[in-house]
mmCIF file of C-alpha atoms in Angstrom:
data_model
loop_
_atom_site.group_PDB
_atom_site.id
_atom_site.type_symbol
_atom_site.label_atom_id
_atom_site.label_comp_id
_atom_site.label_asym_id
_atom_site.label_seq_id
_atom_site.Cartn_x
_atom_site.Cartn_y
_atom_site.Cartn_z
ATOM 1 C CA MET K 121 8.416 -33.809 17.438
ATOM 2 C CA ILE K 122 6.662 -31.127 16.697
ATOM 3 C CA MET K 123 7.014 -27.697 18.423
ATOM 4 C CA LYS K 124 5.052 -24.582 18.805
ATOM 5 C CA ALA K 125 5.345 -21.416 18.248
ATOM 6 C CA ARG K 126 3.249 -18.214 19.072
ATOM 7 C CA VAL K 127 4.388 -15.607 17.494
ATOM 8 C CA THR K 128 2.517 -12.592 18.648
ATOM 9 C CA VAL K 129 2.704 -9.161 16.342
ATOM 10 C CA THR K 130 2.355 -5.396 18.063
ATOM 11 C CA LEU K 131 2.189 -1.950 16.417
ATOM 12 C CA LYS K 132 4.568 -0.299 17.434
ATOM 13 C CA THR K 133 4.555 1.995 20.109
ATOM 14 C CA ASP K 134 4.841 5.119 18.457
ATOM 15 C CA VAL K 135 2.703 4.584 16.118
ATOM 16 C CA LEU K 136 -1.273 5.231 16.327
ATOM 17 C CA ASP K 137 -3.915 2.023 16.119
ATOM 18 C CA PRO K 138 -7.143 3.292 15.818
ATOM 19 C CA GLN K 139 -8.775 0.149 16.140
ATOM 20 C CA GLY K 140 -7.154 -0.432 20.660
ATOM 21 C CA LYS K 141 -8.565 3.507 20.813
ATOM 22 C CA ALA K 142 -12.504 2.383 19.750
ATOM 23 C CA ILE K 143 -11.732 -1.351 21.834
ATOM 24 C CA HIS K 144 -10.839 0.891 24.923
ATOM 25 C CA GLY K 145 -14.190 3.921 24.084
ATOM 26 C CA ALA K 146 -15.829 0.537 23.741
ATOM 27 C CA LEU K 147 -15.288 -0.256 27.392
ATOM 28 C CA ALA K 148 -15.716 3.011 28.602
ATOM 29 C CA THR K 149 -19.136 2.682 27.488
ATOM 30 C CA LEU K 150 -19.840 -0.751 28.217
ATOM 31 C CA GLY K 151 -19.049 0.774 32.260
ATOM 32 C CA PHE K 152 -15.485 -0.428 32.833
ATOM 33 C CA GLU K 153 -13.247 2.175 34.379
ATOM 34 C CA GLY K 154 -10.180 2.507 34.929
ATOM 35 C CA VAL K 155 -8.363 0.875 31.455
ATOM 36 C CA ASP K 156 -5.485 3.554 31.219
ATOM 37 C CA SER K 157 -5.533 2.650 27.776
ATOM 38 C CA VAL K 158 -5.556 -0.361 24.928
ATOM 39 C CA ARG K 159 -3.293 -2.227 22.534
ATOM 40 C CA GLN K 160 -4.606 -4.453 19.782
ATOM 41 C CA GLY K 161 -1.963 -6.817 18.418
ATOM 42 C CA LYS K 162 -2.506 -10.335 16.378
ATOM 43 C CA LEU K 163 -1.198 -13.865 17.813
ATOM 44 C CA ILE K 164 -0.398 -16.101 15.290
ATOM 45 C CA GLU K 165 0.264 -20.307 16.211
ATOM 46 C CA LEU K 166 2.532 -22.439 14.161
ATOM 47 C CA GLU K 167 3.156 -25.902 14.826
ATOM 48 C CA LEU K 168 6.421 -26.927 12.931
ATOM 49 C CA ASP K 169 7.898 -30.648 12.341
ATOM 50 C CA GLU K 170 10.962 -29.406 14.087
ATOM 51 C CA THR K 171 13.255 -30.834 17.037
ATOM 52 C CA ASP K 172 15.465 -28.443 17.452
ATOM 53 C CA ARG K 173 15.185 -24.678 19.601
ATOM 54 C CA ASP K 174 17.335 -22.731 18.107
ATOM 55 C CA GLU K 175 16.990 -24.001 14.388
ATOM 56 C CA ALA K 176 13.075 -23.047 15.502
ATOM 57 C CA LYS K 177 13.523 -19.868 16.762
ATOM 58 C CA ARG K 178 16.374 -19.508 13.702
ATOM 59 C CA LYS K 179 13.367 -20.082 11.158
ATOM 60 C CA VAL K 180 10.634 -18.387 12.806
ATOM 61 C CA GLU K 181 12.307 -15.614 13.006
ATOM 62 C CA ALA K 182 12.982 -15.175 9.021
ATOM 63 C CA MET K 183 9.327 -16.204 8.431
ATOM 64 C CA CYS K 184 8.623 -12.912 11.065
ATOM 65 C CA GLU K 185 11.044 -10.953 9.414
ATOM 66 C CA LYS K 186 9.584 -11.854 5.501
ATOM 67 C CA LEU K 187 5.865 -12.265 6.338
ATOM 68 C CA LEU K 188 4.524 -12.036 10.084
ATOM 69 C CA ALA K 189 5.455 -8.969 10.893
ATOM 70 C CA ASN K 190 5.800 -5.297 8.838
ATOM 71 C CA THR K 191 8.673 -5.091 11.346
ATOM 72 C CA VAL K 192 8.364 -0.810 9.626
ATOM 73 C CA ILE K 193 5.364 -0.444 12.615
ATOM 74 C CA GLU K 194 4.734 -3.587 13.940
ATOM 75 C CA ASN K 195 7.529 -5.289 16.861
ATOM 76 C CA TYR K 196 6.810 -9.367 17.074
ATOM 77 C CA ALA K 197 7.833 -11.578 20.001
ATOM 78 C CA ILE K 198 7.860 -15.366 20.143
ATOM 79 C CA ASP K 199 7.513 -17.612 22.063
ATOM 80 C CA LEU K 200 8.416 -21.740 22.129
ATOM 81 C CA SER K 201 6.848 -24.607 23.857
ATOM 82 C CA ASN K 202 7.226 -28.348 22.881
ATOM 83 C CA MET Y 1176 3.768 2.122 -25.551
ATOM 84 C CA LYS Y 1177 4.043 -1.304 -23.814
ATOM 85 C CA SER Y 1178 2.472 -1.881 -19.792
ATOM 86 C CA ALA Y 1179 1.007 -4.921 -17.941
ATOM 87 C CA ILE Y 1180 -1.505 -5.510 -15.516
ATOM 88 C CA VAL Y 1181 -0.580 -8.385 -13.051
ATOM 89 C CA LEU Y 1182 -3.668 -9.850 -11.249
ATOM 90 C CA PHE Y 1183 -3.586 -11.233 -8.363
ATOM 91 C CA PRO Y 1184 -6.944 -12.971 -6.541
ATOM 92 C CA GLY Y 1185 -9.193 -10.143 -4.929
ATOM 93 C CA THR Y 1186 -7.912 -7.614 -7.736
ATOM 94 C CA ASN Y 1187 -10.194 -5.325 -8.371
ATOM 95 C CA ARG Y 1188 -10.479 -1.811 -11.520
ATOM 96 C CA GLU Y 1189 -7.925 -3.659 -13.093
ATOM 97 C CA ARG Y 1190 -10.768 -3.474 -16.432
ATOM 98 C CA ASP Y 1191 -10.714 0.322 -16.184
ATOM 99 C CA MET Y 1192 -7.088 0.504 -15.736
ATOM 100 C CA ALA Y 1193 -6.379 -1.203 -19.319
ATOM 101 C CA ALA Y 1194 -9.643 0.495 -20.856
ATOM 102 C CA THR Y 1195 -7.851 3.602 -19.083
ATOM 103 C CA LEU Y 1196 -3.939 1.965 -20.855
ATOM 104 C CA LYS Y 1197 -5.678 1.572 -23.930
ATOM 105 C CA ARG Y 1198 -7.384 4.476 -24.549
ATOM 106 C CA VAL Y 1199 -3.805 6.699 -23.694
ATOM 107 C CA THR Y 1200 -1.099 4.326 -24.921
ATOM 108 C CA GLY Y 1201 -3.359 2.437 -28.183
ATOM 109 C CA LYS Y 1202 -1.876 -0.834 -26.613
ATOM 110 C CA ALA Y 1203 -4.028 -3.102 -24.395
ATOM 111 C CA PRO Y 1204 -2.235 -3.738 -21.387
ATOM 112 C CA GLU Y 1205 -0.992 -8.007 -20.806
ATOM 113 C CA ILE Y 1206 -2.849 -9.099 -18.071
ATOM 114 C CA VAL Y 1207 -0.271 -11.182 -15.352
ATOM 115 C CA TRP Y 1208 -0.928 -13.881 -13.221
ATOM 116 C CA HIS Y 1209 0.646 -13.486 -10.267
ATOM 117 C CA GLY Y 1210 1.754 -17.242 -10.008
ATOM 118 C CA GLU Y 1211 3.463 -16.556 -12.949
ATOM 119 C CA THR Y 1212 7.367 -15.959 -12.248
ATOM 120 C CA ARG Y 1213 7.999 -13.544 -15.914
ATOM 121 C CA LEU Y 1214 6.449 -10.580 -16.849
ATOM 122 C CA PRO Y 1215 6.738 -9.800 -20.713
ATOM 123 C CA GLU Y 1216 9.231 -6.882 -21.778
ATOM 124 C CA VAL Y 1217 7.079 -3.292 -20.675
ATOM 125 C CA ASP Y 1218 7.223 0.077 -20.569
ATOM 126 C CA LEU Y 1219 5.399 -0.397 -17.694
ATOM 127 C CA ILE Y 1220 3.725 -2.373 -14.751
ATOM 128 C CA VAL Y 1221 1.087 -1.483 -13.131
ATOM 129 C CA LEU Y 1222 0.181 -3.250 -9.510
ATOM 130 C CA PRO Y 1223 -3.644 -2.544 -9.754
ATOM 131 C CA GLY Y 1224 -6.579 -2.009 -6.606
ATOM 132 C CA GLY Y 1225 -8.574 -4.674 -5.185
ATOM 133 C CA PHE Y 1226 -7.752 -6.677 -1.632
ATOM 134 C CA SER Y 1227 -5.602 -9.787 -2.819
ATOM 135 C CA TYR Y 1228 -5.717 -12.403 -0.574
ATOM 136 C CA GLY Y 1229 -8.513 -11.081 1.104
ATOM 137 C CA ASP Y 1230 -6.169 -8.218 3.058
ATOM 138 C CA TYR Y 1231 -5.255 -11.664 5.205
ATOM 139 C CA LEU Y 1232 -2.451 -10.803 7.790
ATOM 140 C CA ARG Y 1233 -1.890 -6.985 5.959
ATOM 141 C CA CYS Y 1234 -3.282 -5.801 3.054
ATOM 142 C CA GLY Y 1235 -1.142 -6.343 0.148
ATOM 143 C CA ALA Y 1236 1.495 -8.950 2.001
ATOM 144 C CA ILE Y 1237 1.121 -12.263 1.347
ATOM 145 C CA ALA Y 1238 0.143 -10.586 -3.135
ATOM 146 C CA ALA Y 1239 3.774 -8.894 -1.783
ATOM 147 C CA ASN Y 1240 5.227 -12.509 -1.423
ATOM 148 C CA SER Y 1241 3.385 -14.259 -4.492
ATOM 149 C CA PRO Y 1242 5.915 -15.904 -6.961
ATOM 150 C CA ILE Y 1243 5.484 -12.853 -10.680
ATOM 151 C CA MET Y 1244 6.727 -10.350 -7.667
ATOM 152 C CA PRO Y 1245 10.731 -11.341 -7.411
ATOM 153 C CA ASP Y 1246 10.759 -10.455 -11.517
ATOM 154 C CA VAL Y 1247 8.659 -6.533 -10.367
ATOM 155 C CA ILE Y 1248 11.027 -5.832 -7.892
ATOM 156 C CA ALA Y 1249 14.020 -6.602 -10.061
ATOM 157 C CA ARG Y 1250 12.503 -5.152 -13.011
ATOM 158 C CA ALA Y 1251 11.066 -2.189 -10.824
ATOM 159 C CA ASN Y 1252 14.669 -1.766 -9.674
ATOM 160 C CA ALA Y 1253 15.896 -2.061 -13.723
ATOM 161 C CA GLY Y 1254 13.989 0.993 -14.196
ATOM 162 C CA THR Y 1255 11.035 -0.215 -15.197
ATOM 163 C CA PHE Y 1256 8.235 2.361 -14.237
ATOM 164 C CA VAL Y 1257 6.006 0.728 -11.659
ATOM 165 C CA LEU Y 1258 2.493 2.498 -10.514
ATOM 166 C CA GLY Y 1259 0.916 1.142 -7.677
ATOM 167 C CA VAL Y 1260 -3.040 1.735 -7.447
ATOM 168 C CA CYS Y 1261 -4.475 1.961 -3.838
ATOM 169 C CA ASN Y 1262 -4.098 -2.086 -2.374
ATOM 170 C CA GLY Y 1263 -0.704 -2.058 -4.912
ATOM 171 C CA PHE Y 1264 0.549 0.330 -2.994
ATOM 172 C CA GLN Y 1265 -0.248 -1.046 0.271
ATOM 173 C CA MET Y 1266 2.104 -4.275 -1.782
ATOM 174 C CA LEU Y 1267 4.833 -1.820 -2.496
ATOM 175 C CA THR Y 1268 5.561 -0.197 0.944
ATOM 176 C CA GLU Y 1269 5.217 -4.642 1.248
ATOM 177 C CA THR Y 1270 7.993 -5.549 -0.937
ATOM 178 C CA GLY Y 1271 10.027 -1.998 0.515
ATOM 179 C CA LEU Y 1272 9.927 -0.661 -3.083
ATOM 180 C CA LEU Y 1273 8.207 2.449 -0.931
ATOM 181 C CA PRO Y 1274 8.955 3.461 2.277
ATOM 182 C CA GLY Y 1275 6.450 3.972 5.059
ATOM 183 C CA ALA Y 1276 3.195 1.535 5.327
ATOM 184 C CA LEU Y 1277 -0.260 2.102 5.158
ATOM 185 C CA MET Y 1278 -2.458 1.333 8.007
ATOM 186 C CA ARG Y 1279 -5.993 1.958 8.908
ATOM 187 C CA ASN Y 1280 -8.109 4.175 8.183
ATOM 188 C CA ALA Y 1281 -7.985 6.608 11.573
ATOM 189 C CA ASN Y 1282 -12.015 7.177 11.632
ATOM 190 C CA LEU Y 1283 -11.491 3.277 11.240
ATOM 191 C CA GLN Y 1284 -14.557 3.507 8.262
ATOM 192 C CA PHE Y 1285 -14.205 2.147 4.591
ATOM 193 C CA VAL Y 1286 -13.846 5.653 2.241
ATOM 194 C CA CYS Y 1287 -15.169 5.515 -0.855
ATOM 195 C CA ARG Y 1288 -15.938 8.831 -2.460
ATOM 196 C CA ASP Y 1289 -14.074 11.682 -4.566
ATOM 197 C CA VAL Y 1290 -11.407 13.550 -3.135
ATOM 198 C CA HIS Y 1291 -8.691 16.314 -3.761
ATOM 199 C CA LEU Y 1292 -5.221 15.445 -4.800
ATOM 200 C CA LYS Y 1293 -2.812 18.596 -4.532
ATOM 201 C CA VAL Y 1294 0.042 17.183 -6.884
ATOM 202 C CA GLU Y 1295 2.918 18.823 -4.851
ATOM 203 C CA ASN Y 1296 5.154 17.912 -7.781
ATOM 204 C CA THR Y 1297 5.468 18.033 -11.449
ATOM 205 C CA GLN Y 1298 9.302 17.047 -12.605
ATOM 206 C CA THR Y 1299 8.037 13.185 -11.911
ATOM 207 C CA PRO Y 1300 7.583 11.363 -15.406
ATOM 208 C CA PHE Y 1301 3.988 10.207 -13.565
ATOM 209 C CA THR Y 1302 3.241 14.231 -13.105
ATOM 210 C CA SER Y 1303 4.637 16.195 -15.985
ATOM 211 C CA ALA Y 1304 0.996 16.038 -17.536
ATOM 212 C CA TYR Y 1305 -0.092 18.341 -14.946
ATOM 213 C CA GLU Y 1306 1.018 22.084 -14.008
ATOM 214 C CA PRO Y 1307 2.371 22.469 -10.624
ATOM 215 C CA GLY Y 1308 -0.072 22.293 -7.204
ATOM 216 C CA GLN Y 1309 -2.617 22.174 -9.664
ATOM 217 C CA VAL Y 1310 -5.356 20.074 -8.087
ATOM 218 C CA ILE Y 1311 -7.332 17.084 -9.298
ATOM 219 C CA ARG Y 1312 -9.994 15.206 -8.768
ATOM 220 C CA VAL Y 1313 -10.363 11.800 -8.229
ATOM 221 C CA PRO Y 1314 -12.395 8.655 -6.397
ATOM 222 C CA VAL Y 1315 -10.709 6.697 -3.798
ATOM 223 C CA ALA Y 1316 -11.851 3.512 -1.649
ATOM 224 C CA HIS Y 1317 -10.025 1.906 0.708
ATOM 225 C CA GLY Y 1318 -9.943 1.156 4.521
ATOM 226 C CA ASP Y 1319 -6.289 0.888 4.736
ATOM 227 C CA GLY Y 1320 -5.149 4.459 3.164
ATOM 228 C CA ASN Y 1321 -3.459 5.739 6.585
ATOM 229 C CA TYR Y 1322 -0.384 6.472 5.171
ATOM 230 C CA PHE Y 1323 2.708 6.121 8.051
ATOM 231 C CA ALA Y 1324 6.709 6.659 8.497
ATOM 232 C CA ASP Y 1325 8.436 7.777 11.288
ATOM 233 C CA GLU Y 1326 9.338 11.171 10.752
ATOM 234 C CA LYS Y 1327 13.040 11.023 9.974
ATOM 235 C CA THR Y 1328 11.408 8.709 6.162
ATOM 236 C CA LEU Y 1329 8.917 11.883 5.980
ATOM 237 C CA ASP Y 1330 11.252 14.622 6.334
ATOM 238 C CA ALA Y 1331 13.949 12.804 3.429
ATOM 239 C CA LEU Y 1332 10.753 11.877 1.461
ATOM 240 C CA GLU Y 1333 9.488 15.602 1.466
ATOM 241 C CA ASP Y 1334 12.830 17.070 1.120
ATOM 242 C CA SER Y 1335 13.606 15.268 -1.996
ATOM 243 C CA GLY Y 1336 10.106 16.000 -4.007
ATOM 244 C CA ARG Y 1337 9.144 12.734 -3.400
ATOM 245 C CA VAL Y 1338 5.707 13.738 -1.978
ATOM 246 C CA VAL Y 1339 4.135 13.698 -5.100
ATOM 247 C CA LEU Y 1340 0.445 13.788 -4.428
ATOM 248 C CA ARG Y 1341 -1.702 14.859 -0.918
ATOM 249 C CA TYR Y 1342 -5.229 15.187 0.146
ATOM 250 C CA CYS Y 1343 -6.657 18.504 -0.010
ATOM 251 C CA ASP Y 1344 -10.061 20.583 -0.905
ATOM 252 C CA GLU Y 1345 -10.864 21.631 -3.475
ATOM 253 C CA LYS Y 1346 -9.481 25.533 -3.502
ATOM 254 C CA GLY Y 1347 -5.872 23.028 -2.671
ATOM 255 C CA ALA Y 1348 -5.695 23.361 1.185
ATOM 256 C CA LEU Y 1349 -4.246 20.894 3.027
ATOM 257 C CA THR Y 1350 -6.398 20.828 5.754
ATOM 258 C CA GLN Y 1351 -7.140 17.772 8.190
ATOM 259 C CA THR Y 1352 -10.903 17.705 6.931
ATOM 260 C CA ALA Y 1353 -9.999 17.007 3.001
ATOM 261 C CA ASN Y 1354 -7.715 14.566 4.435
ATOM 262 C CA PRO Y 1355 -10.070 11.644 4.062
ATOM 263 C CA ASN Y 1356 -8.167 8.660 6.048
ATOM 264 C CA GLY Y 1357 -5.336 9.992 8.545
ATOM 265 C CA SER Y 1358 -2.290 9.638 6.243
ATOM 266 C CA GLN Y 1359 0.429 11.067 8.157
ATOM 267 C CA ARG Y 1360 1.239 15.730 6.160
ATOM 268 C CA ASN Y 1361 -2.220 14.636 3.947
ATOM 269 C CA ILE Y 1362 0.059 11.997 2.440
ATOM 270 C CA ALA Y 1363 -1.942 10.332 -1.228
ATOM 271 C CA GLY Y 1364 1.252 8.940 -3.303
ATOM 272 C CA ILE Y 1365 4.804 8.161 -2.728
ATOM 273 C CA LEU Y 1366 7.792 7.861 -5.187
ATOM 274 C CA ASN Y 1367 10.646 6.168 -4.741
ATOM 275 C CA GLU Y 1368 14.362 7.343 -5.179
ATOM 276 C CA ALA Y 1369 15.305 6.899 -8.247
ATOM 277 C CA GLY Y 1370 11.642 7.926 -9.143
ATOM 278 C CA ASN Y 1371 10.556 4.790 -11.298
ATOM 279 C CA VAL Y 1372 8.092 3.533 -9.009
ATOM 280 C CA LEU Y 1373 4.773 5.661 -7.678
ATOM 281 C CA GLY Y 1374 2.259 4.436 -5.490
ATOM 282 C CA LEU Y 1375 -1.123 5.917 -4.790
ATOM 283 C CA MET Y 1376 -4.346 5.539 -2.429
ATOM 284 C CA PRO Y 1377 -6.646 6.946 -5.484
ATOM 285 C CA HIS Y 1378 -7.890 5.587 -7.994
ATOM 286 C CA PRO Y 1379 -6.746 7.686 -11.339
ATOM 287 C CA GLU Y 1380 -7.735 4.894 -13.400
ATOM 288 C CA ASP Y 1381 -11.514 5.455 -12.822
ATOM 289 C CA MET Y 1382 -11.191 9.158 -13.503
ATOM 290 C CA THR Y 1383 -10.449 9.212 -17.664
ATOM 291 C CA ASP Y 1384 -13.535 9.635 -18.912
ATOM 292 C CA ALA Y 1385 -16.236 12.477 -18.819
ATOM 293 C CA ARG Y 1386 -18.784 10.414 -19.391
ATOM 294 C CA LEU Y 1387 -17.609 8.615 -15.930
ATOM 295 C CA GLY Y 1388 -16.821 12.449 -14.391
ATOM 296 C CA GLY Y 1389 -14.012 13.483 -14.946
ATOM 297 C CA THR Y 1390 -11.063 13.180 -17.086
ATOM 298 C CA ASP Y 1391 -8.736 14.236 -13.405
ATOM 299 C CA GLY Y 1392 -7.011 11.527 -13.851
ATOM 300 C CA LEU Y 1393 -6.105 10.907 -17.483
ATOM 301 C CA GLY Y 1394 -2.803 13.168 -16.288
ATOM 302 C CA LEU Y 1395 -1.116 10.666 -14.760
ATOM 303 C CA PHE Y 1396 -0.946 8.401 -18.091
ATOM 304 C CA GLU Y 1397 -0.656 10.608 -19.991
ATOM 305 C CA SER Y 1398 2.929 11.515 -18.674
ATOM 306 C CA ILE Y 1399 3.926 8.106 -18.007
ATOM 307 C CA ALA Y 1400 3.288 7.923 -22.097
ATOM 308 C CA ALA Y 1401 5.266 10.818 -22.757
ATOM 309 C CA ALA Y 1402 8.294 9.231 -20.683
ATOM 310 C CA ALA Y 1403 7.777 5.819 -21.466
#
């Protein structure tokens, strides 16, 4: 059975996000009002050959720590589904 | 002095680095493919600039996990000099050999021009040929050179003289307009705690020949050659 993992990587709140700021500016230019702030992140989708949920979570956490996120500047969240 | 340059897919300016090292040390560096697992016995390992793996995921992140890197890290920890320029600096932060991270330039623009740097610490194996506070001119070419670290790390770097190079104007003033990428505290280059690993965003190897615009970058390589 294939398990899917969605990893959301976002910049930590105390890290400036110039790309989010540029998107915010563009939204304002387009006339979209009432946007207080924009932060940009990335979504990484994985398909795992794994049936055990805990084991899958452990594996993806290790991947995040080693490669998928840079924990100096980024947070990550893991969402597993069958 | 023996040196090696690690080559990654997407590396550039490694020939400029090789030409400079040959001119300064009299010996051509060995070029080592990133897929190797062992470096030759050398005094200096260079991680050059470029856009390894197309900057996918994060700049330097995939290169930092390539097969050669465990040996680079082991040599660095054993005291071998390691110089990371531009993409190489990004790799060094990704491996954890240097603290902090290099983020997208604050103005979101790729910057490719000469900048001025202030040599803040000359008591290092990489800068001993310069005068304290000397202002040098070297090029930068990057889109992700915005140095970030938390305040505690920045204070620790400054207190131990590990902020070796800062962006400044031609007179040496550390102004915001002289900062090409939004780096915190105008930081252009930092040293590890042991003092044998230097990472910097500018390209000193591209300012080592008067016929190509100047020789301000030579001092860095002469310093290493003298220390090795």
